[in-house]
mmCIF file of C-alpha atoms and ligand atoms in Angstrom:
data_model
loop_
_atom_site.group_PDB
_atom_site.id
_atom_site.type_symbol
_atom_site.label_atom_id
_atom_site.label_comp_id
_atom_site.label_asym_id
_atom_site.label_seq_id
_atom_site.Cartn_x
_atom_site.Cartn_y
_atom_site.Cartn_z
ATOM 1 C CA MET O 1 -28.593 -12.058 0.848
ATOM 2 C CA LYS O 2 -27.538 -9.221 3.075
ATOM 3 C CA ILE O 3 -24.589 -7.033 2.081
ATOM 4 C CA ILE O 4 -22.617 -5.101 4.698
ATOM 5 C CA LEU O 5 -19.982 -2.561 3.710
ATOM 6 C CA SER O 6 -16.906 -1.957 5.816
ATOM 7 C CA LYS O 7 -16.909 1.383 7.645
ATOM 8 C CA LYS O 8 -13.622 2.272 5.934
ATOM 9 C CA ILE O 9 -13.783 1.773 2.206
ATOM 10 C CA GLY O 10 -12.557 3.547 -0.946
ATOM 11 C CA PHE O 11 -9.570 5.775 -1.682
ATOM 12 C CA CYS O 12 -7.433 6.847 1.266
ATOM 13 C CA PHE O 13 -6.207 10.411 1.612
ATOM 14 C CA GLY O 14 -2.818 9.673 -0.017
ATOM 15 C CA VAL O 15 -4.260 7.881 -3.037
ATOM 16 C CA LYS O 16 -6.883 10.590 -3.566
ATOM 17 C CA LYS O 17 -4.136 13.194 -3.556
ATOM 18 C CA SER O 18 -1.938 11.173 -5.912
ATOM 19 C CA VAL O 19 -4.726 10.555 -8.435
ATOM 20 C CA ASN O 20 -5.787 14.218 -8.362
ATOM 21 C CA LEU O 21 -2.223 15.406 -8.960
ATOM 22 C CA ALA O 22 -1.891 12.979 -11.877
ATOM 23 C CA LYS O 23 -5.203 14.187 -13.345
ATOM 24 C CA ASN O 24 -4.054 17.797 -13.057
ATOM 25 C CA ALA O 25 -0.806 16.894 -14.835
ATOM 26 C CA LEU O 26 -2.860 15.322 -17.611
ATOM 27 C CA LYS O 27 -4.908 18.479 -18.005
ATOM 28 C CA ALA O 28 -1.837 20.684 -18.047
ATOM 29 C CA ARG O 29 0.397 18.676 -20.348
ATOM 30 C CA LYS O 30 -0.641 15.754 -22.509
ATOM 31 C CA ASP O 31 2.636 14.999 -24.280
ATOM 32 C CA ASN O 32 5.684 13.351 -22.767
ATOM 33 C CA LEU O 33 3.901 12.405 -19.579
ATOM 34 C CA TYR O 34 5.358 9.401 -17.777
ATOM 35 C CA MET O 35 4.495 7.486 -14.630
ATOM 36 C CA LEU O 36 7.403 6.070 -12.694
ATOM 37 C CA GLY O 37 5.861 2.634 -12.149
ATOM 38 C CA SER O 38 2.160 2.497 -11.284
ATOM 39 C CA ILE O 39 1.298 5.576 -9.219
ATOM 40 C CA ILE O 40 -1.077 3.424 -7.175
ATOM 41 C CA ASN O 41 -1.590 -0.341 -7.111
ATOM 42 C CA ASN O 42 -4.839 -0.534 -8.995
ATOM 43 C CA PRO O 43 -4.890 -1.783 -12.615
ATOM 44 C CA GLN O 44 -8.217 -0.079 -13.459
ATOM 45 C CA VAL O 45 -6.928 3.344 -12.417
ATOM 46 C CA ILE O 46 -3.656 2.831 -14.297
ATOM 47 C CA GLU O 47 -5.607 1.797 -17.400
ATOM 48 C CA TYR O 48 -7.567 5.053 -17.134
ATOM 49 C CA PHE O 49 -4.319 7.027 -17.342
ATOM 50 C CA THR O 50 -2.605 4.936 -20.032
ATOM 51 C CA LYS O 51 -5.704 5.229 -22.242
ATOM 52 C CA LYS O 52 -5.301 8.980 -21.984
ATOM 53 C CA GLY O 53 -1.729 8.730 -23.227
ATOM 54 C CA VAL O 54 0.353 8.511 -20.044
ATOM 55 C CA LYS O 55 3.319 6.171 -20.535
ATOM 56 C CA ILE O 56 4.727 3.924 -17.819
ATOM 57 C CA ALA O 57 8.483 3.864 -17.220
ATOM 58 C CA GLY O 58 10.173 1.154 -15.154
ATOM 59 C CA ASN O 59 12.945 3.532 -14.119
ATOM 60 C CA LEU O 60 14.250 7.044 -14.757
ATOM 61 C CA ASP O 61 16.544 5.881 -17.584
ATOM 62 C CA GLU O 62 13.440 5.106 -19.642
ATOM 63 C CA VAL O 63 12.167 8.685 -19.347
ATOM 64 C CA PRO O 64 13.434 11.025 -22.081
ATOM 65 C CA GLU O 65 14.963 14.328 -20.964
ATOM 66 C CA GLU O 66 12.632 17.271 -20.399
ATOM 67 C CA SER O 67 9.568 15.041 -20.005
ATOM 68 C CA THR O 68 7.181 15.208 -17.069
ATOM 69 C CA VAL O 69 7.328 12.322 -14.634
ATOM 70 C CA ILE O 70 4.628 11.447 -12.094
ATOM 71 C CA THR O 71 5.937 9.570 -9.052
ATOM 72 C CA ARG O 72 4.138 6.907 -7.017
ATOM 73 C CA ALA O 73 2.006 7.582 -3.949
ATOM 74 C CA HIS O 74 4.229 5.115 -2.123
ATOM 75 C CA GLY O 75 7.357 7.013 -2.733
ATOM 76 C CA ILE O 76 10.387 8.073 -4.600
ATOM 77 C CA SER O 77 13.601 8.289 -2.622
ATOM 78 C CA PRO O 78 15.319 11.675 -2.214
ATOM 79 C CA LYS O 79 18.224 10.188 -4.220
ATOM 80 C CA MET O 80 15.960 9.342 -7.179
ATOM 81 C CA LEU O 81 14.286 12.727 -6.948
ATOM 82 C CA LYS O 82 17.687 14.377 -7.276
ATOM 83 C CA LYS O 83 18.476 12.220 -10.307
ATOM 84 C CA ALA O 84 15.179 13.250 -11.930
ATOM 85 C CA TYR O 85 15.998 16.932 -11.497
ATOM 86 C CA GLN O 86 19.520 16.383 -12.837
ATOM 87 C CA LYS O 87 17.880 14.939 -15.940
ATOM 88 C CA LYS O 88 15.863 18.158 -16.278
ATOM 89 C CA LEU O 89 12.597 16.310 -15.786
ATOM 90 C CA SER O 90 9.567 18.119 -14.571
ATOM 91 C CA VAL O 91 8.486 16.126 -11.494
ATOM 92 C CA VAL O 92 4.944 15.708 -10.216
ATOM 93 C CA ASP O 93 5.822 14.233 -6.830
ATOM 94 C CA THR O 94 2.738 12.426 -5.529
ATOM 95 C CA THR O 95 4.516 10.732 -2.618
ATOM 96 C CA CYS O 96 2.025 10.459 0.244
ATOM 97 C CA PRO O 97 3.032 12.697 3.183
ATOM 98 C CA TYR O 98 2.904 9.655 5.497
ATOM 99 C CA VAL O 99 5.433 7.834 3.313
ATOM 100 C CA ARG O 100 7.633 10.928 3.210
ATOM 101 C CA LYS O 101 7.523 10.992 7.013
ATOM 102 C CA VAL O 102 8.800 7.388 7.219
ATOM 103 C CA GLN O 103 11.659 8.313 4.889
ATOM 104 C CA LYS O 104 12.572 11.191 7.217
ATOM 105 C CA ILE O 105 12.534 8.887 10.260
ATOM 106 C CA ALA O 106 14.680 6.329 8.412
ATOM 107 C CA HIS O 107 17.143 9.052 7.468
ATOM 108 C CA TYR O 108 17.280 10.257 11.090
ATOM 109 C CA LEU O 109 17.974 6.720 12.371
ATOM 110 C CA TYR O 110 20.657 6.276 9.729
ATOM 111 C CA LYS O 111 22.389 9.513 10.710
ATOM 112 C CA LYS O 112 22.250 8.507 14.394
ATOM 113 C CA ASP O 113 23.854 5.111 13.691
ATOM 114 C CA TYR O 114 20.906 2.937 14.605
ATOM 115 C CA PHE O 115 20.726 -0.573 13.198
ATOM 116 C CA ILE O 116 17.561 -0.077 11.157
ATOM 117 C CA VAL O 117 14.939 -2.801 10.959
ATOM 118 C CA ILE O 118 12.066 -2.328 8.516
ATOM 119 C CA TYR O 119 8.925 -4.427 8.742
ATOM 120 C CA GLY O 120 7.942 -4.729 5.092
ATOM 121 C CA ASP O 121 7.899 -6.591 1.816
ATOM 122 C CA LYS O 122 11.418 -6.608 0.386
ATOM 123 C CA LYS O 123 10.335 -5.788 -3.153
ATOM 124 C CA HIS O 124 7.616 -3.264 -2.371
ATOM 125 C CA PRO O 125 8.430 0.132 -3.955
ATOM 126 C CA GLU O 126 7.952 1.899 -0.622
ATOM 127 C CA VAL O 127 10.528 -0.377 1.036
ATOM 128 C CA LEU O 128 12.897 0.018 -1.924
ATOM 129 C CA SER O 129 12.727 3.796 -1.598
ATOM 130 C CA LEU O 130 13.357 3.491 2.166
ATOM 131 C CA LEU O 131 16.412 1.326 1.515
ATOM 132 C CA ASP O 132 17.625 3.863 -1.017
ATOM 133 C CA THR O 133 17.156 6.619 1.578
ATOM 134 C CA VAL O 134 19.482 4.823 4.039
ATOM 135 C CA GLN O 135 22.027 3.617 1.440
ATOM 136 C CA ASN O 136 20.787 0.040 1.931
ATOM 137 C CA ASN O 137 21.835 0.069 5.591
ATOM 138 C CA ALA O 138 18.740 -1.673 6.913
ATOM 139 C CA LEU O 139 17.355 -5.137 7.440
ATOM 140 C CA VAL O 140 13.894 -5.895 6.060
ATOM 141 C CA VAL O 141 11.887 -8.375 8.126
ATOM 142 C CA ASN O 142 8.506 -9.890 7.479
ATOM 143 C CA SER O 143 8.087 -12.445 10.258
ATOM 144 C CA ILE O 144 9.307 -13.424 13.730
ATOM 145 C CA PRO O 145 11.869 -15.952 12.339
ATOM 146 C CA ASP O 146 13.434 -13.065 10.374
ATOM 147 C CA THR O 147 14.112 -11.228 13.647
ATOM 148 C CA GLU O 148 15.718 -14.292 15.239
ATOM 149 C CA LYS O 149 18.751 -13.895 12.977
ATOM 150 C CA ILE O 150 19.547 -10.462 14.436
ATOM 151 C CA THR O 151 22.535 -10.527 16.774
ATOM 152 C CA LYS O 152 22.599 -8.259 19.836
ATOM 153 C CA LYS O 153 22.994 -4.577 18.858
ATOM 154 C CA LYS O 154 23.672 -1.399 20.761
ATOM 155 C CA LYS O 155 20.828 0.577 19.161
ATOM 156 C CA ILE O 156 17.969 -0.613 16.967
ATOM 157 C CA GLY O 157 15.478 1.650 15.221
ATOM 158 C CA PHE O 158 12.312 -0.160 14.138
ATOM 159 C CA ILE O 159 9.959 1.200 11.475
ATOM 160 C CA SER O 160 7.311 -0.258 9.195
ATOM 161 C CA GLN O 161 6.049 -0.034 5.658
ATOM 162 C CA THR O 162 2.923 2.129 5.969
ATOM 163 C CA THR O 163 0.517 -0.585 4.845
ATOM 164 C CA LYS O 164 1.605 -3.473 7.056
ATOM 165 C CA ASN O 165 -0.504 -5.330 9.592
ATOM 166 C CA ILE O 166 -0.634 -3.442 12.878
ATOM 167 C CA TYR O 167 -1.101 -6.594 14.994
ATOM 168 C CA ASP O 168 2.005 -8.208 13.485
ATOM 169 C CA PHE O 169 3.902 -4.958 14.041
ATOM 170 C CA TYR O 170 3.153 -5.255 17.783
ATOM 171 C CA LYS O 171 4.426 -8.863 17.795
ATOM 172 C CA LEU O 172 7.610 -7.971 15.929
ATOM 173 C CA SER O 173 8.238 -5.033 18.269
ATOM 174 C CA SER O 174 8.105 -7.444 21.222
ATOM 175 C CA ALA O 175 10.447 -9.854 19.449
ATOM 176 C CA LEU O 176 13.024 -7.075 19.085
ATOM 177 C CA LEU O 177 12.978 -6.106 22.764
ATOM 178 C CA ASN O 178 15.900 -8.335 23.743
ATOM 179 C CA LYS O 179 17.922 -7.584 20.612
ATOM 180 C CA ALA O 180 19.383 -4.229 21.630
ATOM 181 C CA GLU O 181 20.420 -2.144 24.605
ATOM 182 C CA GLU O 182 18.271 0.622 23.150
ATOM 183 C CA LEU O 183 15.226 -0.017 20.974
ATOM 184 C CA ARG O 184 13.349 2.852 19.345
ATOM 185 C CA ILE O 185 10.026 1.900 17.809
ATOM 186 C CA PHE O 186 8.240 4.219 15.399
ATOM 187 C CA ASN O 187 4.755 3.088 14.517
ATOM 188 C CA THR O 188 4.803 4.242 10.904
ATOM 189 C CA ILE O 189 1.789 2.239 9.778
ATOM 190 C CA CYS O 190 -0.519 4.946 8.510
ATOM 191 C CA LYS O 191 -3.729 5.736 10.377
ATOM 192 C CA SER O 192 -5.839 5.071 7.324
ATOM 193 C CA THR O 193 -4.376 1.546 7.026
ATOM 194 C CA THR O 194 -4.884 0.807 10.728
ATOM 195 C CA GLU O 195 -8.498 2.011 10.708
ATOM 196 C CA ARG O 196 -9.254 0.039 7.559
ATOM 197 C CA GLN O 197 -7.789 -3.137 9.091
ATOM 198 C CA LYS O 198 -9.769 -2.657 12.302
ATOM 199 C CA SER O 199 -12.992 -2.171 10.315
ATOM 200 C CA ALA O 200 -12.209 -5.283 8.251
ATOM 201 C CA LEU O 201 -11.728 -7.278 11.454
ATOM 202 C CA GLU O 202 -15.075 -6.068 12.859
ATOM 203 C CA LEU O 203 -16.739 -6.907 9.557
ATOM 204 C CA ALA O 204 -15.214 -10.398 9.393
ATOM 205 C CA LYS O 205 -16.819 -11.192 12.758
ATOM 206 C CA GLU O 206 -20.347 -10.638 11.463
ATOM 207 C CA VAL O 207 -20.380 -12.111 7.942
ATOM 208 C CA ASP O 208 -20.394 -15.519 6.201
ATOM 209 C CA VAL O 209 -18.410 -14.456 3.145
ATOM 210 C CA MET O 210 -16.034 -11.579 2.701
ATOM 211 C CA LEU O 211 -15.147 -9.896 -0.593
ATOM 212 C CA VAL O 212 -11.983 -7.819 -0.565
ATOM 213 C CA ILE O 213 -11.746 -5.645 -3.653
ATOM 214 C CA GLY O 214 -8.467 -4.255 -4.929
ATOM 215 C CA GLY O 215 -5.343 -4.795 -7.002
ATOM 216 C CA LYS O 216 -3.580 -8.129 -6.542
ATOM 217 C CA GLU O 217 -0.337 -6.153 -6.193
ATOM 218 C CA SER O 218 -1.813 -3.888 -3.540
ATOM 219 C CA ALA O 219 -0.170 -4.656 -0.193
ATOM 220 C CA ASN O 220 -2.911 -3.085 1.911
ATOM 221 C CA THR O 221 -5.645 -5.004 0.048
ATOM 222 C CA THR O 222 -3.778 -8.286 0.524
ATOM 223 C CA ARG O 223 -3.574 -7.509 4.250
ATOM 224 C CA LEU O 224 -7.371 -7.059 4.432
ATOM 225 C CA ALA O 225 -7.880 -10.454 2.799
ATOM 226 C CA GLU O 226 -5.489 -12.015 5.336
ATOM 227 C CA ILE O 227 -7.560 -10.538 8.167
ATOM 228 C CA GLY O 228 -10.721 -12.178 6.799
ATOM 229 C CA LYS O 229 -9.003 -15.541 6.318
ATOM 230 C CA ASN O 230 -7.437 -15.432 9.786
ATOM 231 C CA GLN O 231 -10.943 -15.077 11.227
ATOM 232 C CA GLY O 232 -11.926 -18.294 9.439
ATOM 233 C CA VAL O 233 -14.289 -16.478 7.073
ATOM 234 C CA LYS O 234 -14.546 -17.521 3.414
ATOM 235 C CA THR O 235 -12.622 -14.607 1.894
ATOM 236 C CA TYR O 236 -12.077 -13.747 -1.760
ATOM 237 C CA HIS O 237 -9.642 -11.110 -3.005
ATOM 238 C CA ILE O 238 -10.941 -9.828 -6.336
ATOM 239 C CA GLU O 239 -10.044 -6.947 -8.631
ATOM 240 C CA THR O 240 -13.327 -6.508 -10.509
ATOM 241 C CA LYS O 241 -16.909 -7.796 -10.740
ATOM 242 C CA ASN O 242 -15.813 -10.205 -13.493
ATOM 243 C CA GLN O 243 -13.931 -12.333 -10.975
ATOM 244 C CA ILE O 244 -16.821 -13.113 -8.618
ATOM 245 C CA LYS O 245 -18.396 -16.545 -8.953
ATOM 246 C CA TYR O 246 -22.027 -17.424 -8.343
ATOM 247 C CA LYS O 247 -21.068 -20.652 -6.530
ATOM 248 C CA TRP O 248 -19.233 -18.724 -3.784
ATOM 249 C CA PHE O 249 -22.521 -17.600 -2.219
ATOM 250 C CA HIS O 250 -25.721 -18.911 -0.720
ATOM 251 C CA PRO O 251 -28.915 -16.816 -0.965
ATOM 252 C CA GLU O 252 -29.059 -16.567 2.858
ATOM 253 C CA ASP O 253 -25.458 -15.384 3.238
ATOM 254 C CA ILE O 254 -24.374 -12.189 4.912
ATOM 255 C CA VAL O 255 -21.665 -10.828 2.619
ATOM 256 C CA GLY O 256 -19.118 -8.313 3.865
ATOM 257 C CA ILE O 257 -17.403 -5.999 1.400
ATOM 258 C CA THR O 258 -14.236 -4.051 1.947
ATOM 259 C CA SER O 259 -11.729 -2.522 -0.436
ATOM 260 C CA GLY O 260 -8.111 -1.460 -0.525
ATOM 261 C CA ALA O 261 -6.971 2.134 -0.258
ATOM 262 C CA SER O 262 -6.397 2.337 -4.011
ATOM 263 C CA THR O 263 -9.724 0.877 -5.152
ATOM 264 C CA PRO O 264 -12.052 3.372 -6.846
ATOM 265 C CA ASP O 265 -15.677 3.416 -5.637
ATOM 266 C CA TRP O 266 -17.013 2.633 -9.105
ATOM 267 C CA VAL O 267 -15.228 -0.747 -9.073
ATOM 268 C CA THR O 268 -16.805 -1.596 -5.691
ATOM 269 C CA ASN O 269 -20.245 -0.411 -6.835
ATOM 270 C CA GLU O 270 -20.084 -2.698 -9.864
ATOM 271 C CA VAL O 271 -19.465 -5.688 -7.565
ATOM 272 C CA ILE O 272 -22.436 -4.723 -5.365
ATOM 273 C CA ASP O 273 -24.672 -4.323 -8.433
ATOM 274 C CA LYS O 274 -23.695 -7.764 -9.689
ATOM 275 C CA LEU O 275 -24.525 -9.393 -6.334
ATOM 276 C CA LYS O 276 -27.885 -7.604 -6.289
ATOM 277 C CA GLU O 277 -28.549 -8.771 -9.842
ATOM 278 C CA TRP O 278 -27.967 -12.386 -8.734
ATOM 279 C CA TYR O 279 -29.661 -12.326 -5.353
ATOM 280 C CA GLY O 280 -32.049 -9.346 -5.468
HETATM 281 S S1 SF4 U 1 -2.368 3.928 2.621
HETATM 282 FE FE1 SF4 U 1 -1.648 5.536 4.023
HETATM 283 S S2 SF4 U 1 0.487 5.838 3.450
HETATM 284 FE FE2 SF4 U 1 -0.473 4.752 1.760
HETATM 285 S S3 SF4 U 1 -1.153 6.366 0.362
HETATM 286 FE FE3 SF4 U 1 -2.869 5.917 1.718
HETATM 287 S S4 SF4 U 1 -2.702 7.428 3.392
HETATM 288 FE FE4 SF4 U 1 -0.719 7.343 2.330
#
């Protein structure tokens, strides 16, 4: 068996920053430390923090006054941030700068009366915080048929969740061309996501089996698995070494490994070690 690693693998810049800020908060204050949802979409990393005493709150109402709250890498809306301060919470804002930038663009489009279209997953926290930023004045689309429902507008502003598929973003942008007199497109898919997807595509072209490692809830990891499948490669999305199955592989296989932006290296290394244990 030959194992090839994707050129882009491991924590992205935003996740690294978020995890480091959360670790610093742990060092500084152990009591009354809350995460507002999972700071990143990786169960192993979240388990690390909860074992050290960090509690997870579904919303700000669950956080007692004067506690410290750590926000997600994929965003807290300015409205929620204000609410947290009103509640006298100490906020460790780990929102990735790229996500913050999309919020600013969304706010700009809202102020300038654009009909805002967001390419994203309706329930993803990043999209929810974008909707909150524009007082819910936006349409979330995920496919070409979603855009077909849009009636002709004067001005459309098109943005994307940072972790969406760049190739689908191009297609959706084209589909919106005849929907408005003026169409402004902001490619807000982050560079790290785009590079990772391009590397995954290159990898898929040279392997027999592809393992994509990362949280099942992680949007960017799911996207990498889609890329493998779309290339017709046997692709498995796994979270840990315990989910790989011996029967998936043949001793002569070339196996490609990639991981989501929130997957720690130690999780990936454990998968590689297990494959080596089986196939030498
Ligand atoms: S994937 Fe991009 S937007 Fe998301 S945390 Fe990483 S760098 Fe930031």
